[in-house]
Amino acid sequence: MVALFWLMALALFALATRVGRHFGLIPIVSQLLLATFGLPLLMYVWIEPGWQLSGAELISPSWLKNLYSLSFALLLGHILSDVIDLRLDRQSLKIALPSFCLPFACGLATAIWLLPPQPWISSLAVGLVFAITAIPVLYLYLRHINYPPAATRRLVQTAILIDLTCWTVFGFAQGSLHLSSLLLPLAGACLPLLLRVIGLRQPLLYSIGFFALLVAAEHFKLNALIFGIGYLLCMATLKLPLVLPLPAIWMSRLQTWIAIPLILTFGIVQIDVHSALSNLDGVQLAALLLLPIASKLLGNWLGLGWAGGSFEGASRWRESLLLNIRGLSEIVFLNLLLQQQLISASLYFALMLMGLIATLLPALAGMHRIPLNIAAPARSPRANS
C-alpha cells in the first residue's frame, strides 16, 4: 500500500502539472498548489481513515529514504551549481544587500519575539527563509516576459548572491554546532584538487564525483551544504564546468516529474495540517504569511532604488515582485530544516504556504504564462549561453 500511495502521488503531481500548463502555469506553481492544498486533503479524507496509514508509515521504507536522498541531492546540487555561478558586479550587490538584510533581520525578530522559544540556529534558519530567492523560477519568469538581457543578468546575479549567502551562512552555522562534522565534508570538497594533481581532467568525472558524494553526504547526515559549496568552488578555481550526468532535457524531466514531487510529498505527509495550524495563534500565522513577503518586497524596493533603473521604463514594482518569488530554493531549504528537526511542522507548513503566495504574486500580476518558445526551464543565463 505504501508503494501504491507514492505511485498515486507522482501521478497526481503529473496530472496537476499538465492541467497547470493548460492554464499557462509553470510546473512549480502547480506542484506547490497541489502540495499545499491537495495532499493534506487527500491524507485527511482518504489515506489516514481509509488506508489506515500515517505519515510516519508512509516515509518509513528504506528504499524510499534512499530515493529521497537521491532526489534531494539532485535538487541541492542543481541549486548550488546555480549559486556558485556568480559574477559579482556593483549594481547586483546594491540590490542584494537590502534584499537580504531587511527580510533576514525581520525573520530573526519574528523568530525571537513572536514564535515559541527555540535554539538559535532555528531562529537563524527562519531569518534565512525570509530572505531566500528562487533562481530557476526567477529566470524562467524573466525569459517569459522577454526581459532585456542586461536587466535579466542583473536580477539573476542578485538572486545568486542572496542564495549563496543564505546557503553559506546556514552551512557554517550548522557546522559550528559540531565542528568535527565539518572535517569530512571539507575533505571531500577537495576531491577536484586531488583529481587534478593525479592528472585527471575530464569534467564529467568531476561532476559524477560531485553528485555521488552529495548523495552520500545527505544519506549519512553529513554537512552536504559545506561539501557542495566547497566542491563547486574548487571546480570554479580549476575553471572546470559542472557537466550534468544526464542530458539537460532528461535532468529537467527527472526534477519536474519525480524529484520535486517526491520532496514535496515527503515533507507534507509528515504534517497533520489541522494540528499544525492550531499550534500557531492568529498573530503568529499572520506574521509568518505576511512579514516575509512585505519585508522582502521592501528590501527589493530599496535595493532597486539604490542601484537605479536597469533600462528606460523598467518597473521597480515588477522587479520587486520577481525577486520575491521562492519556488524550488525554499522547498529544498524547508525540507532540510524539517528533516533535521530545526523547525516544527507548524513552521514548515506556514512558511511553505507563504512561499506559495510569494511565488504566485508575479502570476497574479500577469507574469505567469509559459512562453511558447521555452521547452524546458533554463538554469541560469550562463548555463544557457
GROMACS .gro file of N, CA and C in nm, residues 88-161:
model
  222
   88LEU      N    1   3.010   3.880  -0.975
   88LEU     CA    2   2.972   3.992  -0.889
   88LEU      C    3   2.991   4.125  -0.961
   89ASP      N    4   2.888   4.209  -0.953
   89ASP     CA    5   2.900   4.345  -1.003
   89ASP      C    6   2.835   4.439  -0.901
   90ARG      N    7   2.869   4.567  -0.911
   90ARG     CA    8   2.828   4.664  -0.810
   90ARG      C    9   2.676   4.679  -0.804
   91GLN      N   10   2.609   4.680  -0.918
   91GLN     CA   11   2.465   4.700  -0.920
   91GLN      C   12   2.391   4.584  -0.852
   92SER      N   13   2.432   4.461  -0.881
   92SER     CA   14   2.370   4.345  -0.817
   92SER      C   15   2.393   4.348  -0.666
   93LEU      N   16   2.512   4.389  -0.624
   93LEU     CA   17   2.542   4.396  -0.482
   93LEU      C   18   2.455   4.500  -0.413
   94LYS      N   19   2.432   4.614  -0.479
   94LYS     CA   20   2.346   4.718  -0.421
   94LYS      C   21   2.203   4.668  -0.402
   95ILE      N   22   2.155   4.587  -0.494
   95ILE     CA   23   2.020   4.532  -0.480
   95ILE      C   24   2.018   4.424  -0.372
   96ALA      N   25   2.121   4.338  -0.371
   96ALA     CA   26   2.121   4.222  -0.283
   96ALA      C   27   2.133   4.260  -0.136
   97LEU      N   28   2.208   4.364  -0.103
   97LEU     CA   29   2.229   4.398   0.038
   97LEU      C   30   2.098   4.423   0.113
   98PRO      N   31   2.015   4.520   0.071
   98PRO     CA   32   1.888   4.537   0.142
   98PRO      C   33   1.790   4.422   0.117
   99SER      N   34   1.798   4.360  -0.001
   99SER     CA   35   1.707   4.249  -0.032
   99SER      C   36   1.732   4.130   0.058
  100PHE      N   37   1.856   4.113   0.105
  100PHE     CA   38   1.886   4.006   0.200
  100PHE      C   39   1.874   4.054   0.344
  101CYS      N   40   1.934   4.168   0.376
  101CYS     CA   41   1.946   4.210   0.516
  101CYS      C   42   1.812   4.244   0.580
  102LEU      N   43   1.725   4.313   0.509
  102LEU     CA   44   1.598   4.355   0.569
  102LEU      C   45   1.508   4.236   0.603
  103PRO      N   46   1.479   4.144   0.509
  103PRO     CA   47   1.397   4.029   0.547
  103PRO      C   48   1.467   3.935   0.645
  104PHE      N   49   1.600   3.926   0.637
  104PHE     CA   50   1.672   3.841   0.732
  104PHE      C   51   1.655   3.895   0.874
  105ALA      N   52   1.672   4.026   0.891
  105ALA     CA   53   1.653   4.087   1.023
  105ALA      C   54   1.509   4.072   1.070
  106CYS      N   55   1.414   4.089   0.977
  106CYS     CA   56   1.273   4.073   1.012
  106CYS      C   57   1.244   3.930   1.055
  107GLY      N   58   1.303   3.833   0.985
  107GLY     CA   59   1.283   3.693   1.021
  107GLY      C   60   1.342   3.659   1.157
  108LEU      N   61   1.460   3.712   1.186
  108LEU     CA   62   1.520   3.691   1.318
  108LEU      C   63   1.431   3.749   1.428
  109ALA      N   64   1.383   3.871   1.406
  109ALA     CA   65   1.297   3.936   1.506
  109ALA      C   66   1.168   3.857   1.525
  110THR      N   67   1.111   3.808   1.415
  110THR     CA   68   0.988   3.729   1.424
  110THR      C   69   1.012   3.601   1.504
  111ALA      N   70   1.122   3.532   1.475
  111ALA     CA   71   1.153   3.407   1.543
  111ALA      C   72   1.178   3.428   1.692
  112ILE      N   73   1.242   3.539   1.727
  112ILE     CA   74   1.279   3.563   1.866
  112ILE      C   75   1.161   3.614   1.948
  113TRP      N   76   1.081   3.703   1.891
  113TRP     CA   77   0.978   3.771   1.969
  113TRP      C   78   0.836   3.717   1.950
  114LEU      N   79   0.809   3.653   1.837
  114LEU     CA   80   0.672   3.608   1.812
  114LEU      C   81   0.654   3.457   1.820
  115LEU      N   82   0.760   3.381   1.799
  115LEU     CA   83   0.749   3.235   1.798
  115LEU      C   84   0.791   3.178   1.933
  116PRO      N   85   0.751   3.054   1.963
  116PRO     CA   86   0.793   2.991   2.088
  116PRO      C   87   0.945   2.980   2.096
  117PRO      N   88   1.000   2.973   2.218
  117PRO     CA   89   1.145   2.962   2.233
  117PRO      C   90   1.202   2.844   2.155
  118GLN      N   91   1.313   2.866   2.088
  118GLN     CA   92   1.375   2.763   2.006
  118GLN      C   93   1.526   2.787   2.001
  119PRO      N   94   1.605   2.688   1.959
  119PRO     CA   95   1.751   2.707   1.950
  119PRO      C   96   1.787   2.821   1.856
  120TRP      N   97   1.903   2.881   1.881
  120TRP     CA   98   1.944   2.996   1.800
  120TRP      C   99   1.955   2.962   1.652
  121ILE      N  100   1.995   2.838   1.620
  121ILE     CA  101   2.011   2.804   1.479
  121ILE      C  102   1.875   2.795   1.410
  122SER      N  103   1.770   2.760   1.486
  122SER     CA  104   1.635   2.759   1.428
  122SER      C  105   1.589   2.900   1.398
  123SER      N  106   1.618   2.994   1.488
  123SER     CA  107   1.584   3.134   1.462
  123SER      C  108   1.661   3.187   1.341
  124LEU      N  109   1.789   3.149   1.333
  124LEU     CA  110   1.870   3.189   1.217
  124LEU      C  111   1.809   3.135   1.089
  125ALA      N  112   1.764   3.009   1.093
  125ALA     CA  113   1.706   2.947   0.974
  125ALA      C  114   1.579   3.019   0.930
  126VAL      N  115   1.496   3.060   1.025
  126VAL     CA  116   1.374   3.135   0.991
  126VAL      C  117   1.411   3.265   0.920
  127GLY      N  118   1.513   3.334   0.972
  127GLY     CA  119   1.557   3.457   0.907
  127GLY      C  120   1.604   3.433   0.764
  128LEU      N  121   1.673   3.322   0.741
  128LEU     CA  122   1.721   3.290   0.607
  128LEU      C  123   1.606   3.254   0.513
  129VAL      N  124   1.503   3.186   0.565
  129VAL     CA  125   1.386   3.156   0.483
  129VAL      C  126   1.317   3.285   0.440
  130PHE      N  127   1.311   3.382   0.530
  130PHE     CA  128   1.252   3.512   0.495
  130PHE      C  129   1.327   3.575   0.376
  131ALA      N  130   1.458   3.552   0.368
  131ALA     CA  131   1.542   3.625   0.272
  131ALA      C  132   1.563   3.552   0.140
  132ILE      N  133   1.539   3.422   0.135
  132ILE     CA  134   1.580   3.342   0.020
  132ILE      C  135   1.501   3.377  -0.106
  133THR      N  136   1.563   3.355  -0.221
  133THR     CA  137   1.502   3.380  -0.352
  133THR      C  138   1.521   3.256  -0.438
  134ALA      N  139   1.433   3.236  -0.536
  134ALA     CA  140   1.442   3.118  -0.622
  134ALA      C  141   1.503   3.155  -0.756
  135ILE      N  142   1.620   3.100  -0.786
  135ILE     CA  143   1.691   3.137  -0.909
  135ILE      C  144   1.625   3.079  -1.034
  136PRO      N  145   1.599   2.946  -1.042
  136PRO     CA  146   1.546   2.892  -1.168
  136PRO      C  147   1.411   2.952  -1.207
  137VAL      N  148   1.320   2.966  -1.109
  137VAL     CA  149   1.187   3.020  -1.139
  137VAL      C  150   1.197   3.167  -1.179
  138LEU      N  151   1.284   3.241  -1.112
  138LEU     CA  152   1.304   3.381  -1.148
  138LEU      C  153   1.350   3.393  -1.293
  139TYR      N  154   1.448   3.312  -1.330
  139TYR     CA  155   1.499   3.321  -1.467
  139TYR      C  156   1.392   3.283  -1.569
  140LEU      N  157   1.309   3.184  -1.535
  140LEU     CA  158   1.201   3.145  -1.626
  140LEU      C  159   1.102   3.259  -1.645
  141TYR      N  160   1.066   3.325  -1.536
  141TYR     CA  161   0.974   3.440  -1.547
  141TYR      C  162   1.035   3.550  -1.634
  142LEU      N  163   1.163   3.577  -1.613
  142LEU     CA  164   1.227   3.684  -1.690
  142LEU      C  165   1.234   3.649  -1.838
  143ARG      N  166   1.263   3.523  -1.867
  143ARG     CA  167   1.262   3.482  -2.008
  143ARG      C  168   1.121   3.494  -2.066
  144HIS      N  169   1.024   3.458  -1.987
  144HIS     CA  170   0.885   3.461  -2.034
  144HIS      C  171   0.842   3.601  -2.078
  145ILE      N  172   0.874   3.701  -1.999
  145ILE     CA  173   0.829   3.837  -2.032
  145ILE      C  174   0.928   3.909  -2.122
  146ASN      N  175   1.023   3.831  -2.180
  146ASN     CA  176   1.121   3.889  -2.274
  146ASN      C  177   1.194   4.009  -2.213
  147TYR      N  178   1.240   3.990  -2.089
  147TYR     CA  179   1.310   4.097  -2.021
  147TYR      C  180   1.442   4.125  -2.092
  148PRO      N  181   1.488   4.251  -2.096
  148PRO     CA  182   1.616   4.283  -2.160
  148PRO      C  183   1.730   4.200  -2.100
  149PRO      N  184   1.819   4.147  -2.183
  149PRO     CA  185   1.926   4.058  -2.134
  149PRO      C  186   2.010   4.117  -2.021
  150ALA      N  187   2.048   4.243  -2.031
  150ALA     CA  188   2.131   4.304  -1.927
  150ALA      C  189   2.056   4.312  -1.795
  151ALA      N  190   1.927   4.348  -1.800
  151ALA     CA  191   1.846   4.355  -1.679
  151ALA      C  192   1.823   4.216  -1.621
  152THR      N  193   1.807   4.116  -1.708
  152THR     CA  194   1.791   3.978  -1.663
  152THR      C  195   1.915   3.931  -1.588
  153ARG      N  196   2.032   3.958  -1.646
  153ARG     CA  197   2.157   3.919  -1.579
  153ARG      C  198   2.168   3.985  -1.442
  154ARG      N  199   2.130   4.112  -1.433
  154ARG     CA  200   2.142   4.184  -1.307
  154ARG      C  201   2.054   4.121  -1.200
  155LEU      N  202   1.929   4.090  -1.233
  155LEU     CA  203   1.837   4.032  -1.135
  155LEU      C  204   1.879   3.890  -1.097
  156VAL      N  205   1.920   3.810  -1.195
  156VAL     CA  206   1.960   3.673  -1.166
  156VAL      C  207   2.087   3.671  -1.081
  157GLN      N  208   2.183   3.758  -1.111
  157GLN     CA  209   2.305   3.765  -1.030
  157GLN      C  210   2.273   3.812  -0.888
  158THR      N  211   2.175   3.899  -0.874
  158THR     CA  212   2.130   3.940  -0.741
  158THR      C  213   2.076   3.820  -0.664
  159ALA      N  214   1.990   3.741  -0.730
  159ALA     CA  215   1.933   3.622  -0.666
  159ALA      C  216   2.042   3.522  -0.630
  160ILE      N  217   2.140   3.504  -0.718
  160ILE     CA  218   2.251   3.413  -0.691
  160ILE      C  219   2.329   3.459  -0.568
  161LEU      N  220   2.356   3.587  -0.558
  161LEU     CA  221   2.430   3.642  -0.445
  161LEU      C  222   2.354   3.620  -0.314
   0.00000   0.00000   0.00000
